[in-house]
Tab-separated table of C-alpha atoms in Angstrom:
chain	number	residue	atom	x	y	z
A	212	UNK	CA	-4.751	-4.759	-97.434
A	213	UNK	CA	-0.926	-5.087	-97.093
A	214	UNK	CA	0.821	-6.071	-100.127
A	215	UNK	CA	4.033	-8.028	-100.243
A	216	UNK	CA	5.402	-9.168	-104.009
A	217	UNK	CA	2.264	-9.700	-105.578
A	218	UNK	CA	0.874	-11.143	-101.880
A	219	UNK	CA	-2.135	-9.151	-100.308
A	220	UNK	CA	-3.150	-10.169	-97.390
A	221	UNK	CA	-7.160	-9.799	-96.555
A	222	UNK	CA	-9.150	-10.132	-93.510
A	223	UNK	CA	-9.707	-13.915	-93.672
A	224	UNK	CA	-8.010	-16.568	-92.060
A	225	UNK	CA	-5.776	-18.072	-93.930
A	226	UNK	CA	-6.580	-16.433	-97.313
A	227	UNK	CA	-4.104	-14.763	-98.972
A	228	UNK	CA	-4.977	-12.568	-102.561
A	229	UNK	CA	-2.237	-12.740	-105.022
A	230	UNK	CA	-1.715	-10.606	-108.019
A	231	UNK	CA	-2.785	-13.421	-111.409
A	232	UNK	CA	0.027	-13.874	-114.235
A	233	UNK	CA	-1.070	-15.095	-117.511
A	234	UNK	CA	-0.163	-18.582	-116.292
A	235	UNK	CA	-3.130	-19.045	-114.502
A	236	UNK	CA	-5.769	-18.198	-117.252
A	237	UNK	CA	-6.665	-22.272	-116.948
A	238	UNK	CA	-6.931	-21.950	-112.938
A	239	UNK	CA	-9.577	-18.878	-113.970
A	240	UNK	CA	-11.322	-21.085	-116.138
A	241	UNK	CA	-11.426	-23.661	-113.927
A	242	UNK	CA	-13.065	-21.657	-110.918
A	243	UNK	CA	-15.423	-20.196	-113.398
A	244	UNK	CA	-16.835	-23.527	-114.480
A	245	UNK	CA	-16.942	-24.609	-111.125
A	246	UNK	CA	-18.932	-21.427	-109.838
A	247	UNK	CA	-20.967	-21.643	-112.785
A	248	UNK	CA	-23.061	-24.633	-110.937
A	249	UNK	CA	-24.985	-22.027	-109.525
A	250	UNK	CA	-26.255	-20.331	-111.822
A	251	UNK	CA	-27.278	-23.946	-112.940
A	252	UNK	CA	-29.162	-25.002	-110.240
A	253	UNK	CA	-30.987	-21.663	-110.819
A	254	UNK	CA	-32.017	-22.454	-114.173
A	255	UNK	CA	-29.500	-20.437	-115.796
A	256	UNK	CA	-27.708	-23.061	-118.431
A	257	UNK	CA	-24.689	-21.713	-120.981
A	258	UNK	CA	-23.820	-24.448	-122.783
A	259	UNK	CA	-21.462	-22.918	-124.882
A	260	UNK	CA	-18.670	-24.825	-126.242
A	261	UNK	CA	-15.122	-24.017	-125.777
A	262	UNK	CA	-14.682	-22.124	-129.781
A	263	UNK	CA	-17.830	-20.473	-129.217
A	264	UNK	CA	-17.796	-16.498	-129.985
A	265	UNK	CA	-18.488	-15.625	-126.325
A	266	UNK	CA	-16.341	-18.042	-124.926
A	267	UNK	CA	-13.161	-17.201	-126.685
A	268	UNK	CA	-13.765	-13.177	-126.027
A	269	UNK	CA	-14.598	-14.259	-122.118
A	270	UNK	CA	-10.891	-15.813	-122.030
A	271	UNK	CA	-9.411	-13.173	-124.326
A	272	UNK	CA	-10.782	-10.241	-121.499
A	273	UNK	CA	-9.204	-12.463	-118.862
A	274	UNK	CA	-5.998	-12.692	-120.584
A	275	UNK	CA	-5.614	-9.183	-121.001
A	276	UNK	CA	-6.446	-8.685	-117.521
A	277	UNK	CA	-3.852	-10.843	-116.816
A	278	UNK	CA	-1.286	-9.141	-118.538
A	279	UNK	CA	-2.376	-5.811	-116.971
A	280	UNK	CA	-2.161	-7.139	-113.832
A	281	UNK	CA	-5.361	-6.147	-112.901
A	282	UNK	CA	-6.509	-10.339	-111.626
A	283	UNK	CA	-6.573	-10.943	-107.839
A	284	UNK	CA	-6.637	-14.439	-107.175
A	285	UNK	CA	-7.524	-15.853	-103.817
A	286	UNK	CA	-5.311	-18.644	-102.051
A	287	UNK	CA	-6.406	-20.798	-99.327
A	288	UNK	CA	-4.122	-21.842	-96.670
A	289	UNK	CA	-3.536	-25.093	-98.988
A	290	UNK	CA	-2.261	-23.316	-101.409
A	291	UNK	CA	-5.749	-23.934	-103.788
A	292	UNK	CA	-6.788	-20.627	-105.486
A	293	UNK	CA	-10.591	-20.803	-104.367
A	294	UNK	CA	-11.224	-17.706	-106.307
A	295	UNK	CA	-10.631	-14.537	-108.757
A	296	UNK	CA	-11.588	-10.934	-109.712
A	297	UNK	CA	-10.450	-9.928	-113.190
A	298	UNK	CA	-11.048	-6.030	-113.545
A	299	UNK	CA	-10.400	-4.503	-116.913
A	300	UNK	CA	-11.628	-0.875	-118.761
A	301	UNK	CA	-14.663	0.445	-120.495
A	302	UNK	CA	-15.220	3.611	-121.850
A	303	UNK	CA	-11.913	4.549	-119.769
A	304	UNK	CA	-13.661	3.390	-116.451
A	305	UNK	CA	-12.578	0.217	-114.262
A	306	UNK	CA	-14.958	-2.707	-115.544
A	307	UNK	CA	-15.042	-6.049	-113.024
A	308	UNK	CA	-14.334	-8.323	-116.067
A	309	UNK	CA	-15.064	-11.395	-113.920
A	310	UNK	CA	-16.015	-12.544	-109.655
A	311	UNK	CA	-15.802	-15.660	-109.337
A	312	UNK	CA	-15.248	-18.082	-106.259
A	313	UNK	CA	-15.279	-22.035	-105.795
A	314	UNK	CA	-18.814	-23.036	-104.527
A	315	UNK	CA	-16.394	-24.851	-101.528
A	316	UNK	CA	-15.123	-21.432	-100.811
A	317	UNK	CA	-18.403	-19.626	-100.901
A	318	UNK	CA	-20.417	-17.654	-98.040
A	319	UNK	CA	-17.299	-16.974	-96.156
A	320	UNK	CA	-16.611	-13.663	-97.152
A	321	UNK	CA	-13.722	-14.519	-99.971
A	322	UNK	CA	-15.784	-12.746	-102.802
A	323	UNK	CA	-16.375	-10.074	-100.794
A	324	UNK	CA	-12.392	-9.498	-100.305
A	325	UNK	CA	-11.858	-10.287	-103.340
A	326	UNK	CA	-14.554	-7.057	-104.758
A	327	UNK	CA	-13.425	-5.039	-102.194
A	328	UNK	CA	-9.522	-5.764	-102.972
A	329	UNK	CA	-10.558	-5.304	-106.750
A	330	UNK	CA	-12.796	-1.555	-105.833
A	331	UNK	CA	-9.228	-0.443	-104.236
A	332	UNK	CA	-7.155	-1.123	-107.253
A	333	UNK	CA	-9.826	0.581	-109.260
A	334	UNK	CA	-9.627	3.693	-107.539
A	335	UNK	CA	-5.810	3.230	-106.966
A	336	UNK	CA	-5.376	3.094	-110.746
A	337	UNK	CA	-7.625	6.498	-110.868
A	338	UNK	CA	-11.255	5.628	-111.911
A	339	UNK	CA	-13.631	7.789	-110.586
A	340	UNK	CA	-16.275	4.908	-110.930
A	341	UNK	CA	-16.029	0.870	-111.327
A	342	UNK	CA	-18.881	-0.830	-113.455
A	343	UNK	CA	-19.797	-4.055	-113.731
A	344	UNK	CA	-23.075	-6.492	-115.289
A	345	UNK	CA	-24.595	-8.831	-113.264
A	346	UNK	CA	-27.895	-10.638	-112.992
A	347	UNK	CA	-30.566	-8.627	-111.201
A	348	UNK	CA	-32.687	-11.660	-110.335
A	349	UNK	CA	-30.378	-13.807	-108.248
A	350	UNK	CA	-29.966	-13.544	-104.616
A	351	UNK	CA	-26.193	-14.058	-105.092
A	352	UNK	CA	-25.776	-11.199	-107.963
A	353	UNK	CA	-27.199	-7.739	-107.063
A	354	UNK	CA	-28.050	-7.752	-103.675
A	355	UNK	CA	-24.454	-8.840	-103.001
A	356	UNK	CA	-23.137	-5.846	-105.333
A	357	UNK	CA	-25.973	-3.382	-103.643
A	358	UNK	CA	-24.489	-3.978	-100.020
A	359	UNK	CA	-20.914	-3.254	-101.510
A	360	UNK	CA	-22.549	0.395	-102.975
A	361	UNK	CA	-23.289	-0.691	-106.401
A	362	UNK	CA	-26.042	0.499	-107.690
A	363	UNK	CA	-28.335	-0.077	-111.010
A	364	UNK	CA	-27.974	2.126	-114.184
A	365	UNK	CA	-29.841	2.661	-116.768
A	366	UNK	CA	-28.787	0.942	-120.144
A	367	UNK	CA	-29.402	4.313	-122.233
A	368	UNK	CA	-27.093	6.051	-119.067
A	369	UNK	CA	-24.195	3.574	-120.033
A	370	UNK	CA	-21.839	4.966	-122.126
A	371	UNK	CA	-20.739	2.985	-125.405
A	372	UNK	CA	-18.372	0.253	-124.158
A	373	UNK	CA	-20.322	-0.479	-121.138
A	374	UNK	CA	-23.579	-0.374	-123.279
A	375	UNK	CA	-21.819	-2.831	-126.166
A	376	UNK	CA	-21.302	-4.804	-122.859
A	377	UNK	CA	-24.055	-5.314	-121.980
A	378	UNK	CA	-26.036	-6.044	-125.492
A	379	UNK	CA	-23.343	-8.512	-125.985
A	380	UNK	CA	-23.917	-10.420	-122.503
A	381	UNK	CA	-27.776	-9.609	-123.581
A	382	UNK	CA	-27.219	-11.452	-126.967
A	383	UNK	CA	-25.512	-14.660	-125.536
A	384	UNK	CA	-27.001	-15.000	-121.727
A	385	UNK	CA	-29.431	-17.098	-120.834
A	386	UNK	CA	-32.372	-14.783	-119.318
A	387	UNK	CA	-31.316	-11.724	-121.096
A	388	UNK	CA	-34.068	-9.206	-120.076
A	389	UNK	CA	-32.149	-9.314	-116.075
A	390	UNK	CA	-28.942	-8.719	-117.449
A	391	UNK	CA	-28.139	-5.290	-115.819
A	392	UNK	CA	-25.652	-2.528	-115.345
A	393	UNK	CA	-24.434	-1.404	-112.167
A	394	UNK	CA	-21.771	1.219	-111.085
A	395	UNK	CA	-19.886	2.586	-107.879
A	396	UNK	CA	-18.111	5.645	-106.991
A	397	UNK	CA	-14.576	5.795	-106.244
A	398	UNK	CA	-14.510	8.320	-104.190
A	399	UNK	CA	-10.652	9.911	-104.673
A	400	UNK	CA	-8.584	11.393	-102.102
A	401	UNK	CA	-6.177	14.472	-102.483
């Protein structure tokens, strides 16, 4: 990935990932509530409104990962962000906040940049591993992870944070019992 001002370019026609400013927090929103059709049409329904505990603390993670600089937003050749990865820090580790993509954009290997692109700033900011929660029931969710070298651990494994995580996600979530915890090493060079 070659980066240019913010501008990363990917291996996908016309895409372009660039770095998120706290400006976009409604065009993260937005891509989140359109992904989250899936996850309806699975049987998975959040209807949380807006002022709701675990919405507020879902935008408040994304604006600090905004202001880090740690959100990747995709770009079609439009000029439509199609997608995001907000990555922020547990227990001192990389956490993916957030993957989301525009159900228009799916299956054509923009999520995939978009972890992949998100796994390199990980390790280039120094973590030794990047964590994440995910649903371990849907075809879309861990399988997708496990082919990128995730793999399941443990919830008495986690340390603190990523355990608080986790409880949290398990308190609010539809389907709690497949909320699970899943980590991959950075493997550092020098």
């Amino acid at each position: 990935m070659r980066s240019v001002h913010g501008i990363h370019a990917i291996n996908h026609p016309g895409v372009v990932l660039r770095t998120g400013s706290v400006a976009d927090i409604d065009i993260l929103s937005e891509i989140d509530l359109e992904a989250g059709v899936l996850f309806e049409r699975a049987g998975l329904h959040l209807n949380l409104p807006k002022d709701h505990e675990f919405s507020l603390a879902e935008r408040s993670r994304w604006l600090r990962c905004l202001s880090a600089g740690t959100v990747l937003i995709a770009v079609d050749g439009s000029g439509e962000e199609v997608g995001f990865a907000a990555a922020g820090v547990r227990d001192g580790e990389p956490f993916l906040d957030q993957l989301s993509v525009r159900p228009r954009s799916m299956r054509l290997g923009i999520g995939t940049e978009l972890l992949n692109a998100a796994t390199r700033m990980a390790k280039d900011r120094g973590g030794h591993a990047f964590w994440l929660t995910t649903y371990s029931h849907l075809a879309w969710n861990r399988p997708f992870y496990e082919r990128n070298g995730f793999v399941v651990v443990a919830a008495d494994r986690c340390d603190p944070q990523i355990a608080q995580e986790l409880a949290y996600e398990r308190r609010w979530l539809p389907m709690p019992q497949e909320r699970v915890v899943m980590r991959k090493e950075l493997v550092l060079e020098g």
